[in-house]
Coordinates of C-alpha atoms in Angstrom, one line a residue:
X1 CA -0.2 0.0 0.2
X2 CA 1.3 3.3 -1.0
X3 CA 3.0 6.7 1.4
X4 CA 0.0 9.5 1.8
X5 CA 2.3 12.6 0.6
X6 CA 2.3 15.9 2.5
X7 CA -1.2 17.8 2.3
X8 CA 0.6 20.4 -0.1
X9 CA 1.5 17.5 -2.6
X10 CA -2.2 16.6 -2.8
X11 CA -3.4 20.1 -4.3
X12 CA -4.8 20.3 -7.6
X13 CA -2.8 23.0 -9.2
X14 CA 0.8 25.0 -9.2
X15 CA -1.3 27.8 -8.6
X16 CA -1.9 27.5 -5.2
X17 CA 2.0 27.8 -4.2
X18 CA 3.8 31.0 -5.1
X19 CA 6.5 30.4 -7.4
X20 CA 10.3 29.9 -6.3
X21 CA 11.8 32.7 -7.2
X22 CA 10.6 36.8 -7.2
X23 CA 11.0 38.8 -10.7
X24 CA 11.6 42.1 -10.1
X25 CA 10.9 43.7 -13.8
X26 CA 7.4 44.1 -14.8
X27 CA 8.7 42.5 -18.0
X28 CA 9.7 39.6 -16.0
X29 CA 6.4 39.2 -14.0
X30 CA 4.3 39.2 -17.1
X31 CA 6.4 36.5 -18.7
X32 CA 6.1 34.7 -15.6
X33 CA 2.5 34.8 -15.7
X34 CA 2.2 34.2 -19.4
X35 CA 4.3 30.7 -18.4
X36 CA 1.9 30.1 -15.7
X37 CA -1.0 30.2 -17.5
X38 CA 0.3 27.9 -20.1
X39 CA 1.1 25.5 -17.1
X40 CA -2.2 25.8 -16.3
X41 CA -3.8 25.3 -19.9
X42 CA -2.0 22.4 -20.2
X43 CA -2.8 21.0 -16.9
X44 CA -6.2 21.6 -16.9
X45 CA -6.3 19.7 -20.2
X46 CA -5.2 16.7 -18.7
X47 CA -7.7 16.7 -16.2
X48 CA -10.5 17.8 -18.0
X49 CA -10.8 15.2 -20.9
X50 CA -12.3 12.3 -19.4
X51 CA -10.1 9.5 -17.9
X52 CA -10.3 5.6 -20.1
X53 CA -11.5 3.3 -17.4
X54 CA -9.9 -0.6 -17.7
X55 CA -12.4 -3.3 -17.3
X56 CA -11.7 -6.4 -15.1
X57 CA -10.7 -9.6 -16.3
X58 CA -12.6 -12.6 -15.7
X59 CA -11.3 -15.2 -12.7
X60 CA -11.6 -18.0 -16.0
X61 CA -9.4 -15.7 -18.0
X62 CA -6.6 -14.5 -15.2
X63 CA -4.5 -17.3 -16.4
X64 CA -3.1 -15.5 -19.5
X65 CA -2.5 -12.2 -18.0
X66 CA 0.6 -13.5 -15.9
X67 CA 4.0 -13.5 -16.8
X68 CA 6.2 -15.8 -14.4
X69 CA 9.6 -16.9 -14.0
X70 CA 11.6 -20.3 -13.4
X71 CA 8.3 -22.2 -14.7
X72 CA 6.1 -21.5 -12.1
X73 CA 2.2 -20.7 -12.2
X74 CA -0.6 -18.8 -10.5
X75 CA -3.0 -21.5 -9.9
X76 CA -6.6 -19.6 -9.0
X77 CA -8.1 -21.5 -5.6
X78 CA -10.6 -19.0 -5.2
X79 CA -12.6 -15.9 -6.6
X80 CA -15.8 -13.9 -6.5
X81 CA -18.3 -14.7 -5.1
X82 CA -16.8 -16.9 -2.8
X83 CA -13.9 -14.3 -1.7
X84 CA -13.8 -10.6 -1.9
X85 CA -11.1 -8.2 -1.0
X86 CA -9.1 -10.8 0.7
X87 CA -5.7 -9.0 2.8
X88 CA -4.5 -11.9 5.3
X89 CA -5.3 -15.4 5.3
X90 CA -4.5 -18.3 8.1
X91 CA -5.3 -22.0 8.0
X92 CA -6.2 -24.1 10.8
X93 CA -5.1 -27.5 12.0
X94 CA -7.4 -29.1 9.2
X95 CA -6.5 -26.8 6.5
X96 CA -9.5 -24.5 6.6
X97 CA -9.2 -20.9 5.5
X98 CA -9.9 -17.9 7.3
X99 CA -9.9 -15.1 5.2
X100 CA -9.8 -11.4 6.1
X101 CA -12.0 -9.2 3.9
X102 CA -11.0 -5.4 4.1
X103 CA -14.2 -4.2 2.0
X104 CA -14.4 -1.2 3.8
X105 CA -11.0 -0.5 2.3
X106 CA -10.3 2.9 1.5
X107 CA -13.7 4.3 2.8
X108 CA -17.5 3.8 3.1
X109 CA -17.9 7.8 2.5
X110 CA -15.3 9.2 0.1
X111 CA -17.1 12.5 0.9
X112 CA -16.2 12.5 4.5
X113 CA -12.8 11.0 3.8
X114 CA -10.8 13.9 4.5
X115 CA -7.0 14.1 4.9
X116 CA -5.6 14.1 8.5
X117 CA -8.7 13.5 9.8
X118 CA -10.1 10.5 12.1
X119 CA -12.1 8.1 10.0
X120 CA -14.4 6.8 13.4
X121 CA -18.0 7.7 11.3
X122 CA -16.7 4.6 8.5
X123 CA -19.2 2.1 8.4
X124 CA -17.5 -1.5 9.3
X125 CA -18.4 -4.0 6.9
X126 CA -15.3 -6.1 7.1
X127 CA -15.8 -10.1 7.1
X128 CA -13.7 -12.9 7.8
X129 CA -15.0 -15.9 5.9
X130 CA -14.1 -19.5 6.2
X131 CA -13.0 -21.4 3.1
X132 CA -13.1 -25.0 2.9
X133 CA -11.8 -27.7 -0.1
X134 CA -14.3 -30.6 -0.1
X135 CA -12.9 -32.7 -2.3
X136 CA -9.2 -32.5 -1.3
X137 CA -8.3 -31.0 -5.0
X138 CA -6.6 -28.0 -3.4
X139 CA -9.0 -25.3 -4.6
X140 CA -11.9 -24.0 -2.4
X141 CA -15.2 -25.4 -2.7
X142 CA -17.5 -23.6 0.0
X143 CA -17.8 -20.2 1.5
X144 CA -19.2 -19.5 4.6
X145 CA -19.1 -15.5 6.2
X146 CA -17.5 -16.7 9.7
X147 CA -17.7 -13.0 11.1
X148 CA -18.9 -9.4 10.2
X149 CA -19.2 -5.8 10.9
X150 CA -15.9 -5.5 11.1
X151 CA -14.0 -1.8 10.6
X152 CA -10.4 -2.1 8.8
X153 CA -10.0 -6.1 9.2
X154 CA -6.2 -6.5 8.4
X155 CA -5.0 -9.6 10.5
X156 CA -5.7 -13.0 12.0
X157 CA -4.7 -15.7 13.9
X158 CA -5.7 -19.1 15.0
X159 CA -6.2 -19.8 18.7
X160 CA -8.1 -22.6 20.4
X161 CA -10.5 -23.6 17.6
X162 CA -11.2 -19.8 17.7
X163 CA -9.6 -17.0 15.6
X164 CA -7.7 -13.1 16.9
X165 CA -9.0 -11.2 14.5
X166 CA -6.7 -7.4 14.0
X167 CA -9.7 -4.7 13.0
X168 CA -8.8 -0.7 13.7
X169 CA -9.6 0.0 16.5
X170 CA -9.9 -3.6 18.3
X171 CA -8.8 -6.9 18.4
X172 CA -11.0 -9.4 18.3
X173 CA -11.8 -13.0 19.5
X174 CA -14.1 -15.1 17.2
X175 CA -15.2 -18.6 17.7
X176 CA -17.8 -21.4 16.4
X177 CA -19.0 -23.6 19.3
X178 CA -22.1 -24.7 17.8
X179 CA -20.7 -25.8 14.2
X180 CA -22.5 -24.3 12.0
X181 CA -19.0 -22.4 10.7
X182 CA -19.9 -19.0 12.1
X183 CA -19.1 -17.4 15.2
X184 CA -21.2 -17.2 18.2
X185 CA -18.6 -16.0 20.5
X186 CA -17.7 -12.7 19.8
X187 CA -15.3 -10.5 22.2
X188 CA -13.2 -7.7 22.1
X189 CA -9.7 -8.5 23.7
X190 CA -8.0 -5.0 23.1
X191 CA -9.2 -1.7 21.7
X192 CA -7.4 1.9 21.5
X193 CA -5.8 1.5 18.2
X194 CA -6.4 4.9 16.4
X195 CA -8.2 4.9 13.5
X196 CA -6.7 7.5 11.1
X197 CA -4.6 6.4 8.2
X198 CA -6.2 3.4 6.3
X199 CA -3.2 2.8 4.9
X200 CA -0.8 2.9 8.3
X201 CA -3.3 0.5 10.4
X202 CA -2.0 -2.3 12.7
X203 CA -2.2 -5.6 10.3
X204 CA -0.8 -9.4 10.1
X205 CA -0.9 -11.2 12.9
X206 CA 1.5 -13.7 13.2
X207 CA 2.9 -16.4 15.7
X208 CA 6.0 -16.2 17.2
X209 CA 8.5 -18.9 18.7
X210 CA 7.7 -17.6 22.3
X211 CA 4.2 -18.4 22.2
X212 CA 3.1 -14.6 21.7
X213 CA 0.9 -13.3 18.6
X214 CA 2.5 -10.1 17.1
X215 CA 1.0 -7.6 15.3
X216 CA 2.9 -4.7 12.9
X217 CA 1.4 -1.7 14.5
X218 CA 1.7 0.8 11.4
X219 CA 2.1 4.5 12.3
X220 CA -1.1 5.4 13.3
X221 CA -0.5 4.6 16.9
X222 CA -3.2 4.4 19.8
X223 CA -3.6 4.2 23.1
X224 CA -4.0 0.2 23.8
X225 CA -5.8 -1.1 26.7
X226 CA -7.4 -4.4 27.7
X227 CA -11.3 -4.6 27.5
X228 CA -11.9 -6.9 30.0
X229 CA -9.4 -4.6 32.5
X230 CA -11.4 -1.4 31.9
X231 CA -9.3 0.3 35.3
X232 CA -6.1 -0.8 33.2
X233 CA -3.7 2.5 32.4
X234 CA -4.0 2.8 28.6
X235 CA -0.6 1.2 26.9
X236 CA 0.9 4.3 24.6
X237 CA 1.3 3.0 20.7
X238 CA 3.1 5.7 18.6
X239 CA 4.9 4.2 15.6
X240 CA 5.8 0.9 16.7
X241 CA 4.7 -2.6 16.9
X242 CA 3.6 -5.0 19.0
X243 CA 2.7 -8.3 20.5
X244 CA 0.6 -10.2 23.2
X245 CA 0.0 -13.1 25.1
X246 CA -3.7 -15.2 24.1
X247 CA -3.1 -16.8 27.2
X248 CA -2.8 -14.2 29.7
X249 CA -3.5 -11.0 27.3
X250 CA -0.8 -9.8 28.6
X251 CA 0.2 -6.5 25.7
X252 CA 3.4 -5.1 24.8
X253 CA 4.9 -2.3 22.4
X254 CA 7.6 -3.7 20.1
X255 CA 10.0 -1.9 17.7
X256 CA 9.2 -1.3 14.3
X257 CA 6.2 0.5 12.6
X258 CA 6.2 0.0 9.1
X259 CA 2.8 0.0 6.5
X260 CA 1.9 -3.3 5.8
X261 CA 3.5 -6.7 6.2
X262 CA 5.6 -8.6 8.5
X263 CA 7.1 -11.8 9.0
X264 CA 9.5 -14.2 10.6
X265 CA 12.3 -16.5 9.5
X266 CA 12.9 -19.8 11.1
X267 CA 15.1 -18.3 14.0
X268 CA 12.6 -16.0 15.1
X269 CA 14.1 -12.9 13.6
X270 CA 11.5 -10.1 12.5
X271 CA 11.0 -8.4 9.3
X272 CA 8.6 -5.7 7.9
X273 CA 8.5 -3.6 5.4
X274 CA 7.7 0.1 4.7
X275 CA 6.6 0.8 0.5
X276 CA 10.0 2.2 -0.3
X277 CA 11.4 0.3 2.3
X278 CA 11.3 -3.3 1.2
X279 CA 12.8 -5.5 3.8
X280 CA 13.7 -4.1 7.3
X281 CA 15.0 -6.2 9.8
X282 CA 14.4 -5.7 13.7
X283 CA 17.5 -5.4 15.6
X284 CA 17.1 -4.4 18.7
X285 CA 14.5 -6.3 21.2
X286 CA 12.0 -3.9 23.3
X287 CA 13.4 -5.1 26.3
X288 CA 17.0 -4.1 25.8
X289 CA 15.8 -0.5 24.8
X290 CA 13.5 -0.4 27.6
X291 CA 16.2 -0.7 30.3
X292 CA 18.2 2.5 29.5
X293 CA 15.6 4.8 28.3
X294 CA 18.3 7.5 28.3
X295 CA 20.1 5.8 25.3
X296 CA 19.8 7.8 21.9
X297 CA 19.2 5.2 19.6
X298 CA 18.2 6.8 16.5
X299 CA 16.3 3.5 15.0
X300 CA 16.0 -0.3 15.8
X301 CA 15.6 -0.8 12.7
X302 CA 17.9 -1.8 9.5
X303 CA 17.3 -1.6 5.7
X304 CA 18.6 -4.5 4.9
X305 CA 17.9 -3.9 1.1
X306 CA 18.3 -1.0 -0.6
X307 CA 15.5 1.8 0.2
X308 CA 14.6 4.7 -1.3
X309 CA 13.1 6.4 -4.1
X310 CA 14.7 5.2 -6.9
X311 CA 14.1 1.2 -6.7
X312 CA 13.2 -0.2 -10.1
X313 CA 10.7 -2.4 -10.4
X314 CA 9.5 -4.2 -14.1
X315 CA 6.0 -4.4 -14.9
X316 CA 4.3 -5.8 -17.9
X317 CA 1.1 -3.7 -17.1
X318 CA 0.6 -0.7 -18.5
X319 CA 0.4 2.5 -16.4
X320 CA -3.3 3.7 -15.3
X321 CA -4.5 6.9 -17.4
X322 CA -5.0 8.7 -14.0
X323 CA -1.3 7.8 -13.0
X324 CA -0.1 9.2 -16.5
X325 CA -1.7 12.6 -16.0
X326 CA -1.0 12.9 -12.1
X327 CA 2.6 12.2 -12.8
X328 CA 2.9 14.8 -15.8
X329 CA 1.2 17.1 -13.5
X330 CA 3.7 16.4 -11.0
X331 CA 6.8 16.6 -13.3
X332 CA 5.4 20.0 -14.6
X333 CA 5.3 21.5 -10.7
X334 CA 8.7 23.3 -10.2
X335 CA 7.5 24.8 -6.9
X336 CA 7.6 21.1 -5.4
X337 CA 10.0 18.7 -5.3
X338 CA 8.0 15.5 -5.7
X339 CA 9.6 12.2 -5.2
X340 CA 10.6 10.4 -8.2
X341 CA 8.1 7.4 -8.4
X342 CA 5.3 10.1 -8.2
X343 CA 6.5 12.1 -11.0
X344 CA 7.0 9.2 -13.2
X345 CA 4.1 7.0 -14.0
X346 CA 5.9 3.7 -13.9
X347 CA 9.3 2.1 -12.9
X348 CA 9.8 2.6 -9.3
X349 CA 8.5 0.4 -6.7
X350 CA 6.1 2.3 -4.4
X351 CA 4.0 -0.1 -2.8
X352 CA 5.8 -2.7 -1.3
X353 CA 3.7 -4.9 1.4
X354 CA 2.9 -8.2 2.6
X355 CA 6.6 -9.2 2.7
X356 CA 6.8 -12.8 3.6
X357 CA 9.9 -15.2 3.7
X358 CA 9.1 -18.8 2.0
X359 CA 9.7 -21.3 4.7
X360 CA 7.7 -24.3 2.4
X361 CA 8.9 -27.7 1.1
X362 CA 7.5 -27.5 -2.4
X363 CA 9.7 -25.0 -4.0
X364 CA 13.4 -26.0 -4.7
X365 CA 15.7 -25.5 -2.4
X366 CA 17.4 -22.5 -3.5
X367 CA 14.4 -20.7 -2.9
X368 CA 13.9 -21.7 0.7
X369 CA 14.5 -18.3 2.6
X370 CA 14.1 -15.9 -0.2
X371 CA 11.7 -12.9 0.5
X372 CA 8.5 -12.6 -1.7
X373 CA 7.4 -9.0 -1.6
X374 CA 3.8 -7.7 -3.3
X375 CA 4.0 -4.2 -5.2
X376 CA 0.5 -3.8 -6.2
X377 CA 0.6 -0.4 -7.5
X378 CA 2.7 -2.3 -10.1
X379 CA 0.6 -5.3 -10.6
X380 CA 3.9 -8.0 -9.8
X381 CA 5.1 -9.9 -6.8
X382 CA 8.9 -9.2 -6.4
X383 CA 11.6 -11.2 -4.7
X384 CA 14.9 -10.8 -3.0
X385 CA 17.8 -13.0 -1.6
X386 CA 18.6 -12.7 2.0
X387 CA 21.6 -13.3 3.4
X388 CA 23.3 -12.8 7.1
X389 CA 25.5 -9.8 7.6
X390 CA 26.8 -9.5 11.1
X391 CA 23.9 -9.6 13.5
X392 CA 21.8 -8.4 10.4
X393 CA 21.0 -8.9 7.4
X394 CA 21.4 -8.0 3.6
X395 CA 18.8 -8.4 0.9
X396 CA 19.4 -8.2 -2.9
X397 CA 17.2 -8.5 -5.9
X398 CA 17.2 -12.2 -7.0
X399 CA 15.7 -11.4 -10.7
X400 CA 17.7 -8.8 -12.7
X401 CA 16.1 -6.9 -14.5
X402 CA 12.7 -8.6 -14.3
X403 CA 10.0 -9.7 -11.9
X404 CA 9.2 -12.7 -10.4
X405 CA 5.2 -12.5 -11.1
X406 CA 3.6 -10.1 -13.2
X407 CA 0.5 -9.4 -14.8
X408 CA -0.6 -7.3 -17.8
X409 CA -4.1 -7.0 -15.5
X410 CA -4.3 -3.6 -13.9
X411 CA -6.9 -5.0 -11.6
X412 CA -4.3 -7.8 -10.4
X413 CA -3.9 -6.5 -6.9
X414 CA -1.4 -8.5 -4.7
X415 CA -1.4 -7.4 -1.3
X416 CA -0.3 -10.3 0.8
X417 CA 1.0 -14.1 1.0
X418 CA 0.9 -17.4 3.4
X419 CA 2.9 -20.5 3.9
X420 CA 0.5 -22.9 3.0
X421 CA 0.1 -26.3 4.5
X422 CA 0.9 -27.7 1.0
X423 CA 4.2 -26.1 0.8
X424 CA 3.5 -23.3 -1.3
X425 CA 2.8 -19.3 -1.1
X426 CA -0.8 -18.6 -1.5
X427 CA -1.3 -15.0 -2.9
X428 CA -4.2 -12.6 -1.9
X429 CA -5.1 -10.6 -4.5
X430 CA -7.5 -7.7 -3.5
X431 CA -8.5 -7.4 -7.3
X432 CA -9.4 -3.7 -7.4
X433 CA -9.7 -1.1 -10.1
X434 CA -7.6 1.6 -8.3
X435 CA -5.2 0.8 -4.9
X436 CA -4.6 4.5 -4.4
X437 CA -5.1 6.2 -1.4
X438 CA -7.6 8.9 -1.6
X439 CA -5.3 11.5 0.0
X440 CA -2.7 11.1 -2.6
X441 CA -4.8 11.8 -5.7
X442 CA -5.9 15.3 -6.8
X443 CA -9.7 16.3 -6.1
X444 CA -10.2 16.7 -9.9
X445 CA -8.4 13.8 -10.8
X446 CA -10.1 11.8 -7.9
X447 CA -13.5 12.6 -9.5
X448 CA -12.8 10.6 -12.0
X449 CA -12.3 7.6 -10.2
X450 CA -14.4 5.2 -8.1
X451 CA -11.8 3.8 -5.4
X452 CA -14.5 1.1 -4.4
X453 CA -14.7 -0.6 -7.6
X454 CA -13.8 -4.0 -7.4
X455 CA -15.5 -4.1 -3.8
X456 CA -17.3 -7.2 -4.9
X457 CA -14.3 -9.2 -6.4
X458 CA -11.1 -11.0 -5.1
X459 CA -9.0 -13.6 -5.7
X460 CA -6.6 -16.4 -3.8
X461 CA -4.0 -17.9 -5.8
X462 CA -1.0 -20.4 -5.4
X463 CA 2.2 -19.7 -7.0
X464 CA 3.3 -23.4 -7.9
X465 CA 6.5 -24.5 -8.9
X466 CA 7.1 -27.0 -11.8
X467 CA 4.9 -30.1 -11.6
X468 CA 3.7 -29.5 -8.6
X469 CA 1.2 -32.3 -6.9
X470 CA -1.6 -31.0 -4.3
X471 CA -0.5 -33.0 -1.4
X472 CA -3.7 -34.6 1.4
X473 CA -4.9 -31.7 3.2
X474 CA -4.1 -31.5 6.7
X475 CA -5.8 -33.2 9.6
X476 CA -3.7 -32.0 12.9
X477 CA -6.7 -32.0 15.0
X478 CA -7.0 -35.7 15.1
X479 CA -2.9 -36.2 15.5
X480 CA -1.4 -37.2 19.1
X481 CA 0.8 -35.6 21.0
X482 CA 3.3 -38.3 19.8
X483 CA 2.3 -37.1 16.2
X484 CA 2.5 -33.4 16.7
X485 CA 5.8 -33.5 18.3
X486 CA 7.3 -35.4 15.4
X487 CA 6.0 -32.5 13.2
X488 CA 8.2 -30.5 14.7
X489 CA 10.7 -31.8 12.3
X490 CA 8.6 -30.7 9.2
X491 CA 10.7 -29.3 6.3
X492 CA 7.2 -27.2 6.4
X493 CA 7.2 -24.4 8.2
X494 CA 3.5 -24.4 8.6
X495 CA 3.3 -28.1 10.0
X496 CA 6.1 -26.9 12.6
X497 CA 4.0 -23.8 13.5
X498 CA 0.9 -25.2 14.0
X499 CA 2.1 -28.1 15.6
X500 CA 3.9 -26.4 18.5
X501 CA 0.7 -24.0 18.9
X502 CA -1.4 -27.2 19.5
X503 CA 0.7 -28.7 21.7
X504 CA 1.3 -25.4 23.8
X505 CA -3.2 -25.4 23.4
X506 CA -3.4 -28.8 24.9
X507 CA -0.4 -28.7 27.5
X508 CA -0.1 -32.6 27.6
X509 CA 1.5 -32.6 31.0
X510 CA 2.0 -36.3 30.8
X511 CA 3.8 -36.4 27.7
X512 CA 6.6 -33.2 28.4
X513 CA 9.2 -36.3 28.2
X514 CA 8.6 -36.4 24.3
X515 CA 9.7 -32.4 23.9
X516 CA 12.4 -33.0 26.2
X517 CA 13.9 -36.0 24.7
X518 CA 13.8 -34.2 21.4
X519 CA 15.9 -31.2 22.7
X520 CA 18.5 -34.0 24.4
X521 CA 19.1 -35.2 20.7
X522 CA 21.8 -32.7 20.1
X523 CA 25.3 -32.9 18.9
X524 CA 27.2 -30.9 21.8
X525 CA 29.3 -28.1 20.9
X526 CA 33.0 -28.8 21.3
X527 CA 36.0 -26.8 23.0
X528 CA 36.1 -23.3 22.3
X529 CA 37.3 -22.6 18.5
X530 CA 35.4 -22.8 15.3
X531 CA 36.4 -25.7 14.3
X532 CA 34.2 -28.9 16.1
X533 CA 31.5 -26.5 17.3
X534 CA 28.5 -28.5 15.3
X535 CA 26.6 -26.9 13.2
X536 CA 27.2 -23.1 12.7
X537 CA 25.9 -20.1 10.6
X538 CA 26.6 -19.8 7.0
X539 CA 25.9 -17.0 4.1
X540 CA 23.2 -19.7 2.2
X541 CA 20.8 -18.0 0.4
X542 CA 18.2 -19.2 3.2
X543 CA 19.1 -16.5 5.2
X544 CA 19.5 -19.2 8.0
X545 CA 22.4 -21.8 7.9
X546 CA 23.4 -24.2 5.3
X547 CA 23.5 -27.0 7.9
X548 CA 20.2 -26.5 8.9
X549 CA 18.1 -29.3 9.4
X550 CA 15.0 -30.6 10.2
X551 CA 16.5 -32.2 13.9
X552 CA 18.0 -28.7 15.0
X553 CA 14.4 -26.6 14.0
X554 CA 12.6 -29.4 16.1
X555 CA 15.0 -28.9 18.8
X556 CA 14.2 -25.4 18.2
X557 CA 10.5 -25.5 18.3
X558 CA 10.9 -28.1 21.6
X559 CA 13.1 -25.1 23.2
X560 CA 10.2 -22.7 23.4
X561 CA 7.2 -25.4 23.8
X562 CA 8.3 -26.6 26.8
X563 CA 9.4 -22.5 27.8
X564 CA 6.1 -21.5 27.3
X565 CA 4.8 -23.9 28.8
X566 CA 6.7 -23.5 32.1
X567 CA 8.2 -27.3 31.5
X568 CA 11.8 -26.0 30.5
X569 CA 14.1 -27.3 33.6
X570 CA 17.5 -25.7 34.0
X571 CA 18.9 -29.3 32.9
X572 CA 17.0 -28.6 29.6
X573 CA 18.4 -25.0 29.2
X574 CA 21.9 -26.1 29.9
X575 CA 21.6 -28.5 27.3
X576 CA 20.1 -26.2 24.6
X577 CA 23.1 -23.7 25.7
X578 CA 25.3 -26.3 24.4
X579 CA 23.7 -27.2 21.4
X580 CA 25.7 -28.1 18.2
X581 CA 23.6 -25.5 16.1
X582 CA 24.0 -22.0 16.9
X583 CA 20.4 -21.2 16.3
X584 CA 19.7 -23.3 19.0
X585 CA 22.1 -21.5 21.2
X586 CA 21.1 -18.1 20.5
X587 CA 17.3 -18.7 21.0
X588 CA 18.7 -20.3 24.6
X589 CA 20.2 -17.4 25.4
X590 CA 16.9 -15.5 24.5
X591 CA 14.9 -18.0 27.1
X592 CA 17.9 -17.5 30.0
X593 CA 17.7 -13.5 29.6
X594 CA 14.2 -14.2 30.3
X595 CA 14.3 -16.1 33.3
X596 CA 17.5 -14.1 34.7
X597 CA 15.6 -10.8 34.9
X598 CA 13.7 -12.3 37.5
X599 CA 16.8 -14.2 39.3
X600 CA 20.1 -13.1 40.3
X601 CA 22.8 -14.4 37.6
X602 CA 26.2 -14.9 40.0
X603 CA 28.8 -17.9 40.6
X604 CA 26.2 -19.8 42.2
X605 CA 23.9 -19.9 39.5
X606 CA 23.3 -23.3 37.7
X607 CA 23.4 -21.1 34.5
X608 CA 26.1 -18.7 35.2
X609 CA 29.4 -20.4 33.8
X610 CA 27.1 -22.2 30.6
X611 CA 26.0 -18.7 29.7
X612 CA 29.6 -16.7 30.4
X613 CA 31.7 -19.6 28.2
X614 CA 29.4 -18.5 25.3
X615 CA 31.2 -15.2 25.3
X616 CA 33.7 -17.3 23.2
X617 CA 31.0 -18.4 20.8
X618 CA 32.3 -18.4 17.2
X619 CA 28.7 -16.8 16.2
X620 CA 28.4 -13.2 16.5
X621 CA 24.0 -13.9 16.7
X622 CA 25.0 -15.5 19.8
X623 CA 27.5 -13.1 21.7
X624 CA 25.2 -10.1 20.4
X625 CA 22.1 -12.1 22.5
X626 CA 24.7 -12.9 25.3
X627 CA 25.7 -8.8 25.5
X628 CA 22.2 -8.4 25.8
X629 CA 21.3 -10.7 28.3
X630 CA 24.2 -9.3 30.3
X631 CA 23.2 -5.8 30.0
X632 CA 20.1 -7.2 32.2
X633 CA 22.0 -8.5 35.0
X634 CA 23.6 -5.9 37.4
X635 CA 27.1 -5.8 37.4
X636 CA 27.5 -6.4 41.0
X637 CA 26.5 -10.4 39.9
X638 CA 28.9 -10.8 37.0

């Protein structure tokens, strides 16, 4: 979704602003007036002529509009009337899809949508649909409106047979208890998110390894409070992200604050995107910043990819007529320095959203860990290769002078992705004639546009690799605890994360030994040098490690599951601190920090020697996390 320009930038004509240079002579004044008259005449002719409209493409004809690389294809899974305006999706343990429909984008009353004003009067017409594949062919056959009457819905997370839904100004919990596929439990959990800019709203709920649900906070801010605790002091949220514990409903503010999109890699690193900043890594954790409020930190977020106003994209669709007219106007206006991406109708990244790291099992190995981004204004999908770089990452374009997916259809509006149960990425397409923010379009041009055109349309695609065959749908609701533990080693992240969630929900105490057994199957690190320390970080395109194995990822999930359920003993944690894989050691240090901020670290503590020995760890990320942990300990205790 796109950046909103300043108020002066959306004025219709340059005559509203004074010329940059004062002309002292009368002859100069006449010349200037004539030039302005000529400019105004040409600009007026651009707008007064009727702007042509582009018709939509019917779902059965969309396949011919796509241009894809590497033999991939876009397979249609659902279209209107089964789904409209999809912006977020989550699959439950049996492969049913909860799809968030932002039907109220960008407004429900264009006349009342004024720049820089609260939008509290917008009608709540957003919904959540439940989509099901009844015959197992990988395409959806049945659609049910699960919940409706939502305002600006943008995120969903499954929990205990129901779902949390982010819908400004609230976060809701919905659940169907009578089996009719419609929510009869409807509970507001949090409220207070500011309803201001529709493209800066909070969005994209994602499960973290720690058992908390994370959300991208956008930049609207707010004063957030738990609805069940009316006496609680609201928590201020400015430009930042957040997380909450689904069990205790504790809420915390985090560094971040980008526009639309959030993703994790396998090891818990969090990434966001911000229209012209395609890949941003959140480097510093909130707890480290809170410990020293006087520390001058410019930002906790690092631009892993090149960012700015000149990032090229290579669309195959023609620019819309209104965009050409507006770009010509901005290019001729010498009184305002417009962004290059706005004064040129096409060719630059202006709308990076839906950042998702591919972590499935269906694509060739070289795609694992790649970053996929939707460039919604350019009707395309962009791909980058992410690599470790010190304690952060670098990300670079994967496909020189082209894009992974483009469409000749101007209505193709990809906004988000998900790592699906079938091992592929599923693509959410709002399918709108115009996706622009109303505040970004001059009044006279906007008068010729219907910003709600396509509100009754929407598509979901599978980005399928060559020779892809649809696997059987999951049935994890019927899995035993032992079977769920086994899924922690699945090469597809959806299966690992869903299994971990179900283990947390069940809290099967008698079978905790199964998780402890997984954690104990580590090849311990040896010595203090680089050689012989077991698995270690590499600069592989996966942004994780070439030595990542199903077993190391299983130990990671077992570690966090035991911690979340309060069944991680000191001996278990000692084992993880000495694990042969640096990613497991790094996460063990994170958990140790959570424990040791409540306890004292001294020579008598059972973890003291294990932690301090990691000062010589060859992996810089382990040493970085250890430095953050030591910052939480009083110097007299070390």
